[in-house]
Amino acid sequence: MDIDFSLQELLAFLEENGLYASDGSSYPNAADIRMKGFSSVFDSKPGTLARMEAQTLDWGAVRAAVVLCAEDAKVPADTSVTYVPMANPRDAFALAVRRFYRKARPTGIHPAAVVGEGCIIGEQVYIGPHAVIGDRVAIGDYTEIHGNATVFEDTTIGRHCAIHSGAVIGADGFGYQRDPEGFYYKVPHVGKVRIGDYVEIGSNTCVARGKLSDTVIGARVKIGNLCHISHDVTIGSEAMITHQVHIGGNAVVKEKSWIAPGAVVKQGVTVGESSLAGMGAVVLKDVLPSDVVAGVPAKPISSTRKPTSEDEGATR
């Protein structure tokens, strides 16, 4: 892929997005400084854009053309590298990559994919090789179902979603009951999976169909690799579920919450809006909005919320 943009273009773009304020004179040769890619500041390449936040690095080893850095960065006086101080270099760098790294997205249904009967496939949808789409599945415009993913019958997936390789959407969850003779038998799962717009689901993640109610993934939710979302779970919009997370059946994860890698949320628990469950946390009780919980079992370690009468009985 050809990447070629100038510092002038970059600064204008960041200024449009409120991440940079130009004084009009800091970089008089900005149109002549060009970048043809991106690299880490710890392994920077000539002719690229990099970013830095930490100050503990070998400045002499930086080879990038331009580095977005913190406002208080103590940059070397004699250097060929152009440093651009700003309040939030991390966000600025991420937006720059999204703007100037234009990877062509695939479209169409691969000949090796399997699509069931009665499906509704939107415009510019991609279904990759060996993906399997069950009957009566609805897939919104611009959504990508990558190779070897499986979407079971009666699932609804919104617009601009990405389901990565190996993901399984809509399979039965873990639901058994003993028969009169004492043997376990499978309880049929009669619910569905409903996924909103702009959702991304990582490789080898499983989202179980509802046992009675639907499993619901809200708009703009991001789910990492190797996660398990159990039956009848509801995940609110903009929640972040990172890698190797387990969400138990009938749990509710509210809007804008963050579940860190390896966390386990017990069945039926509610994780409050804008809260955070730390890495490896085992959440056995409800988490209040804006709380940060960690540990086994998970307990609050901080909060941005004013205490209320609801505090009693939550993760305390």
CSV table of C-alpha atoms in Angstrom, one decimal:
chain,number,residue,atom,x,y,z
A,1,MET,CA,0.0,0.0,0.0
A,2,ASP,CA,1.3,3.5,-0.9
A,3,ILE,CA,1.4,5.9,2.0
A,4,ASP,CA,2.6,9.4,1.4
A,5,PHE,CA,1.6,12.5,3.3
A,6,SER,CA,3.2,15.7,4.5
A,7,LEU,CA,3.5,17.3,7.9
A,8,GLN,CA,1.4,20.1,6.6
A,9,GLU,CA,-1.4,17.7,5.8
A,10,LEU,CA,-1.0,15.9,9.1
A,11,LEU,CA,-1.2,19.1,11.2
A,12,ALA,CA,-4.2,20.4,9.2
A,13,PHE,CA,-6.0,17.2,9.8
A,14,LEU,CA,-5.2,17.1,13.6
A,15,GLU,CA,-6.2,20.8,13.9
A,16,GLU,CA,-9.6,20.0,12.2
A,17,ASN,CA,-10.1,17.3,14.9
A,18,GLY,CA,-9.2,19.6,17.8
A,19,LEU,CA,-6.0,17.8,18.7
A,20,TYR,CA,-3.5,20.4,17.6
A,21,ALA,CA,-3.4,24.2,17.7
A,22,SER,CA,-1.2,25.8,15.1
A,23,ASP,CA,0.6,29.1,15.7
A,24,GLY,CA,1.3,29.5,12.0
A,25,SER,CA,5.1,29.6,12.3
A,26,SER,CA,6.4,26.6,14.1
A,27,TYR,CA,7.0,24.4,11.0
A,28,PRO,CA,7.7,26.7,8.0
A,29,ASN,CA,8.9,23.7,5.9
A,30,ALA,CA,5.9,21.4,6.9
A,31,ALA,CA,4.9,20.9,3.2
A,32,ASP,CA,8.4,19.4,2.5
A,33,ILE,CA,8.5,17.0,5.4
A,34,ARG,CA,6.9,13.8,4.1
A,35,MET,CA,6.0,10.5,5.7
A,36,LYS,CA,5.5,7.1,4.0
A,37,GLY,CA,4.5,5.0,6.9
A,38,PHE,CA,4.2,4.5,10.7
A,39,SER,CA,6.5,3.0,13.3
A,40,SER,CA,7.1,2.6,17.0
A,41,VAL,CA,9.4,5.2,18.6
A,42,PHE,CA,11.3,2.3,20.1
A,43,ASP,CA,12.0,0.8,16.7
A,44,SER,CA,11.5,3.8,14.5
A,45,LYS,CA,12.1,3.8,10.7
A,46,PRO,CA,13.3,6.7,8.5
A,47,GLY,CA,10.5,8.5,6.7
A,48,THR,CA,7.7,7.5,9.2
A,49,LEU,CA,5.5,9.0,11.8
A,50,ALA,CA,5.9,7.8,15.4
A,51,ARG,CA,4.5,8.9,18.8
A,52,MET,CA,6.0,8.9,22.3
A,53,GLU,CA,4.7,9.5,25.8
A,54,ALA,CA,7.6,8.1,27.9
A,55,GLN,CA,10.7,10.1,28.4
A,56,THR,CA,13.0,7.2,29.2
A,57,LEU,CA,14.4,6.3,25.7
A,58,ASP,CA,17.5,6.7,23.7
A,59,TRP,CA,16.8,9.9,21.8
A,60,GLY,CA,19.7,9.3,19.5
A,61,ALA,CA,18.1,6.1,18.3
A,62,VAL,CA,15.0,7.8,17.0
A,63,ARG,CA,14.9,7.7,13.2
A,64,ALA,CA,11.4,8.7,12.4
A,65,ALA,CA,10.7,11.8,10.3
A,66,VAL,CA,8.1,13.1,12.7
A,67,VAL,CA,7.3,12.2,16.3
A,68,LEU,CA,4.1,13.3,18.1
A,69,CYS,CA,5.1,13.9,21.7
A,70,ALA,CA,3.8,15.3,25.0
A,71,GLU,CA,3.7,19.0,25.5
A,72,ASP,CA,6.4,18.7,28.3
A,73,ALA,CA,8.7,16.5,26.3
A,74,LYS,CA,12.4,17.5,26.7
A,75,VAL,CA,13.3,17.0,23.1
A,76,PRO,CA,17.0,17.2,22.0
A,77,ALA,CA,18.1,20.6,20.6
A,78,ASP,CA,20.2,19.2,17.8
A,79,THR,CA,18.2,16.6,15.8
A,80,SER,CA,16.9,16.0,12.3
A,81,VAL,CA,13.7,14.6,13.7
A,82,THR,CA,10.7,16.9,13.8
A,83,TYR,CA,9.0,16.7,17.2
A,84,VAL,CA,5.4,18.0,17.4
A,85,PRO,CA,4.3,18.6,21.1
A,86,MET,CA,0.6,18.2,21.9
A,87,ALA,CA,-1.8,17.4,24.7
A,88,ASN,CA,-2.7,13.9,23.5
A,89,PRO,CA,-0.2,12.3,21.2
A,90,ARG,CA,-1.7,8.9,21.6
A,91,ASP,CA,-5.1,9.9,20.3
A,92,ALA,CA,-3.6,12.1,17.6
A,93,PHE,CA,-1.4,9.2,16.3
A,94,ALA,CA,-4.3,6.8,16.2
A,95,LEU,CA,-6.4,9.2,14.2
A,96,ALA,CA,-3.5,9.8,11.9
A,97,VAL,CA,-3.1,6.1,11.2
A,98,ARG,CA,-6.8,5.8,10.5
A,99,ARG,CA,-6.7,8.8,8.2
A,100,PHE,CA,-3.6,8.1,6.1
A,101,TYR,CA,-3.4,4.3,6.2
A,102,ARG,CA,-6.2,3.3,3.8
A,103,LYS,CA,-6.4,-0.4,3.6
A,104,ALA,CA,-8.7,-1.6,0.9
A,105,ARG,CA,-11.6,-3.5,2.5
A,106,PRO,CA,-12.8,-6.7,0.8
A,107,THR,CA,-16.4,-7.1,-0.5
A,108,GLY,CA,-18.4,-9.9,-1.8
A,109,ILE,CA,-19.1,-13.5,-0.9
A,110,HIS,CA,-16.2,-15.9,-1.3
A,111,PRO,CA,-16.9,-18.9,-3.4
A,112,ALA,CA,-15.8,-21.2,-0.5
A,113,ALA,CA,-18.3,-19.5,1.9
A,114,VAL,CA,-21.6,-21.2,2.8
A,115,VAL,CA,-24.8,-19.0,3.1
A,116,GLY,CA,-28.0,-20.5,4.2
A,117,GLU,CA,-31.6,-19.9,3.1
A,118,GLY,CA,-33.6,-16.9,3.8
A,119,CYS,CA,-30.7,-14.6,4.6
A,120,ILE,CA,-30.7,-10.9,4.2
A,121,ILE,CA,-27.3,-9.6,3.1
A,122,GLY,CA,-26.8,-5.8,3.0
A,123,GLU,CA,-24.7,-3.8,0.5
A,124,GLN,CA,-20.9,-4.1,0.4
A,125,VAL,CA,-20.9,-7.0,2.8
A,126,TYR,CA,-17.9,-9.3,2.8
A,127,ILE,CA,-18.1,-13.0,3.7
A,128,GLY,CA,-14.7,-14.7,3.7
A,129,PRO,CA,-13.6,-18.2,2.7
A,130,HIS,CA,-15.1,-21.1,4.6
A,131,ALA,CA,-17.3,-18.8,6.6
A,132,VAL,CA,-20.7,-20.4,7.4
A,133,ILE,CA,-23.8,-18.4,7.6
A,134,GLY,CA,-26.9,-20.2,8.8
A,135,ASP,CA,-30.5,-19.8,7.7
A,136,ARG,CA,-32.4,-16.5,8.2
A,137,VAL,CA,-29.3,-14.5,9.2
A,138,ALA,CA,-29.5,-10.7,8.6
A,139,ILE,CA,-26.2,-8.9,7.9
A,140,GLY,CA,-26.1,-5.1,7.7
A,141,ASP,CA,-24.4,-3.0,5.1
A,142,TYR,CA,-20.5,-2.9,5.0
A,143,THR,CA,-20.2,-5.7,7.6
A,144,GLU,CA,-17.3,-8.1,7.3
A,145,ILE,CA,-17.5,-11.8,8.2
A,146,HIS,CA,-14.0,-13.2,7.9
A,147,GLY,CA,-12.9,-16.6,6.9
A,148,ASN,CA,-13.8,-19.6,9.1
A,149,ALA,CA,-16.3,-17.6,11.2
A,150,THR,CA,-19.6,-19.3,11.9
A,151,VAL,CA,-22.9,-17.4,12.3
A,152,PHE,CA,-25.8,-19.6,13.3
A,153,GLU,CA,-29.5,-19.3,12.2
A,154,ASP,CA,-31.7,-16.3,13.1
A,155,THR,CA,-28.8,-14.1,14.1
A,156,THR,CA,-29.0,-10.4,13.4
A,157,ILE,CA,-25.8,-8.4,12.7
A,158,GLY,CA,-25.8,-4.6,12.2
A,159,ARG,CA,-24.0,-2.3,9.8
A,160,HIS,CA,-20.2,-1.7,9.7
A,161,CYS,CA,-19.5,-4.7,11.9
A,162,ALA,CA,-16.4,-7.0,11.8
A,163,ILE,CA,-16.6,-10.7,12.9
A,164,HIS,CA,-13.1,-12.1,12.8
A,165,SER,CA,-11.8,-15.5,11.8
A,166,GLY,CA,-12.9,-18.4,14.0
A,167,ALA,CA,-15.6,-16.5,15.8
A,168,VAL,CA,-18.8,-18.4,16.5
A,169,ILE,CA,-22.0,-16.4,16.8
A,170,GLY,CA,-25.3,-17.9,17.9
A,171,ALA,CA,-24.3,-21.4,19.0
A,172,ASP,CA,-26.1,-22.9,22.0
A,173,GLY,CA,-24.7,-21.9,25.4
A,174,PHE,CA,-24.1,-24.2,28.4
A,175,GLY,CA,-27.5,-25.2,29.6
A,176,TYR,CA,-28.4,-28.6,31.1
A,177,GLN,CA,-30.9,-30.1,33.5
A,178,ARG,CA,-31.3,-33.5,35.2
A,179,ASP,CA,-34.0,-35.8,33.9
A,180,PRO,CA,-36.0,-38.0,36.3
A,181,GLU,CA,-33.3,-40.7,36.2
A,182,GLY,CA,-30.7,-38.2,37.2
A,183,PHE,CA,-28.9,-37.8,33.9
A,184,TYR,CA,-28.2,-34.4,32.4
A,185,TYR,CA,-30.0,-33.4,29.2
A,186,LYS,CA,-29.6,-30.4,26.9
A,187,VAL,CA,-32.1,-27.6,27.5
A,188,PRO,CA,-33.0,-26.2,24.1
A,189,HIS,CA,-31.9,-22.6,23.5
A,190,VAL,CA,-34.8,-20.8,21.8
A,191,GLY,CA,-33.4,-17.2,21.9
A,192,LYS,CA,-31.3,-15.5,19.3
A,193,VAL,CA,-28.3,-13.2,19.0
A,194,ARG,CA,-28.8,-9.5,18.1
A,195,ILE,CA,-25.7,-7.4,17.3
A,196,GLY,CA,-25.8,-3.6,16.8
A,197,ASP,CA,-24.0,-1.4,14.4
A,198,TYR,CA,-20.2,-0.8,14.5
A,199,VAL,CA,-19.5,-3.9,16.6
A,200,GLU,CA,-16.2,-5.8,16.3
A,201,ILE,CA,-15.8,-9.4,17.6
A,202,GLY,CA,-12.4,-10.9,17.8
A,203,SER,CA,-11.0,-14.2,16.6
A,204,ASN,CA,-12.2,-17.4,18.3
A,205,THR,CA,-14.7,-15.6,20.4
A,206,CYS,CA,-18.0,-17.3,21.1
A,207,VAL,CA,-21.3,-15.4,21.5
A,208,ALA,CA,-24.0,-17.9,22.7
A,209,ARG,CA,-27.6,-17.6,21.6
A,210,GLY,CA,-30.2,-16.8,24.2
A,211,LYS,CA,-31.7,-19.6,26.2
A,212,LEU,CA,-35.0,-17.8,26.6
A,213,SER,CA,-34.2,-14.1,26.0
A,214,ASP,CA,-31.9,-12.9,23.2
A,215,THR,CA,-28.3,-12.3,23.7
A,216,VAL,CA,-27.8,-8.6,22.8
A,217,ILE,CA,-24.6,-6.8,21.9
A,218,GLY,CA,-25.1,-3.0,21.7
A,219,ALA,CA,-23.8,-0.6,19.1
A,220,ARG,CA,-20.1,0.1,19.0
A,221,VAL,CA,-19.2,-2.7,21.4
A,222,LYS,CA,-15.7,-4.1,20.9
A,223,ILE,CA,-14.9,-7.7,22.0
A,224,GLY,CA,-11.4,-9.1,21.8
A,225,ASN,CA,-10.1,-12.6,21.0
A,226,LEU,CA,-10.9,-15.8,22.9
A,227,CYS,CA,-13.8,-14.4,24.8
A,228,HIS,CA,-17.0,-16.2,25.8
A,229,ILE,CA,-20.3,-14.3,26.0
A,230,SER,CA,-22.9,-16.6,27.5
A,231,HIS,CA,-26.6,-17.0,26.8
A,232,ASP,CA,-29.0,-14.1,27.6
A,233,VAL,CA,-26.2,-11.6,28.2
A,234,THR,CA,-26.8,-7.9,27.4
A,235,ILE,CA,-23.8,-5.7,26.7
A,236,GLY,CA,-24.6,-2.0,26.5
A,237,SER,CA,-23.3,0.4,23.8
A,238,GLU,CA,-19.6,1.3,23.6
A,239,ALA,CA,-18.6,-1.3,26.2
A,240,MET,CA,-15.1,-2.7,25.8
A,241,ILE,CA,-14.6,-6.4,26.4
A,242,THR,CA,-10.9,-7.3,26.0
A,243,HIS,CA,-9.2,-10.6,25.4
A,244,GLN,CA,-10.0,-13.9,27.2
A,245,VAL,CA,-13.0,-12.5,29.1
A,246,HIS,CA,-15.9,-14.7,30.3
A,247,ILE,CA,-19.3,-13.1,30.8
A,248,GLY,CA,-21.7,-15.5,32.5
A,249,GLY,CA,-25.3,-16.1,31.5
A,250,ASN,CA,-27.9,-13.4,32.1
A,251,ALA,CA,-25.2,-10.9,33.1
A,252,VAL,CA,-25.6,-7.3,32.1
A,253,VAL,CA,-22.6,-5.2,31.1
A,254,LYS,CA,-23.7,-1.5,31.0
A,255,GLU,CA,-22.7,1.2,28.5
A,256,LYS,CA,-19.1,2.4,28.3
A,257,SER,CA,-17.8,-0.1,30.8
A,258,TRP,CA,-14.4,-1.8,30.4
A,259,ILE,CA,-13.7,-5.5,31.2
A,260,ALA,CA,-9.9,-6.0,31.3
A,261,PRO,CA,-8.1,-9.2,30.0
A,262,GLY,CA,-8.9,-12.5,31.8
A,263,ALA,CA,-11.7,-11.1,33.9
A,264,VAL,CA,-14.7,-13.3,34.8
A,265,VAL,CA,-18.2,-11.9,35.4
A,266,LYS,CA,-20.5,-14.3,37.2
A,267,GLN,CA,-23.9,-15.2,35.8
A,268,GLY,CA,-26.6,-12.7,36.6
A,269,VAL,CA,-24.3,-9.9,37.7
A,270,THR,CA,-24.7,-6.3,36.5
A,271,VAL,CA,-21.6,-4.3,35.7
A,272,GLY,CA,-22.5,-0.7,36.0
A,273,GLU,CA,-22.1,2.0,33.4
A,274,SER,CA,-18.6,3.5,32.9
A,275,SER,CA,-17.1,1.0,35.4
A,276,LEU,CA,-13.9,-1.0,35.0
A,277,ALA,CA,-13.2,-4.6,36.0
A,278,GLY,CA,-9.4,-5.0,36.3
A,279,MET,CA,-7.2,-7.7,34.8
A,280,GLY,CA,-8.0,-11.2,36.0
A,281,ALA,CA,-10.9,-9.9,38.3
A,282,VAL,CA,-13.5,-12.4,39.3
A,283,VAL,CA,-16.7,-10.3,39.6
A,284,LEU,CA,-19.2,-12.1,41.9
A,285,LYS,CA,-21.4,-9.1,42.8
A,286,ASP,CA,-22.9,-6.1,41.0
A,287,VAL,CA,-20.5,-3.4,40.2
A,288,LEU,CA,-21.8,0.2,40.7
A,289,PRO,CA,-21.5,2.8,37.9
A,290,SER,CA,-18.1,4.4,37.5
A,291,ASP,CA,-16.4,2.0,40.0
A,292,VAL,CA,-13.1,0.3,39.4
A,293,VAL,CA,-12.9,-3.2,40.8
A,294,ALA,CA,-10.1,-5.7,40.9
A,295,GLY,CA,-9.0,-8.9,42.6
A,296,VAL,CA,-10.4,-12.3,43.5
A,297,PRO,CA,-13.2,-11.8,44.4
A,298,ALA,CA,-13.4,-8.3,42.8
A,299,LYS,CA,-13.7,-5.4,45.2
A,300,PRO,CA,-13.7,-1.6,44.5
A,301,ILE,CA,-10.4,0.1,44.5
A,302,SER,CA,-11.5,3.5,43.3
A,303,SER,CA,-14.5,5.4,42.0
A,304,THR,CA,-15.4,8.7,40.3
A,305,ARG,CA,-19.0,8.5,41.6
A,306,LYS,CA,-20.5,10.1,44.6
A,307,PRO,CA,-21.5,7.5,47.2
A,308,THR,CA,-25.3,6.7,47.3
A,309,SER,CA,-27.6,4.4,49.2
A,310,GLU,CA,-27.1,1.8,46.4
A,311,ASP,CA,-23.6,1.2,47.6
A,312,GLU,CA,-24.8,-1.4,50.1
A,313,GLY,CA,-24.8,-4.9,48.7
A,314,ALA,CA,-22.6,-4.2,45.6
A,315,THR,CA,-19.0,-5.3,45.4
A,316,ARG,CA,-18.1,-4.5,48.9
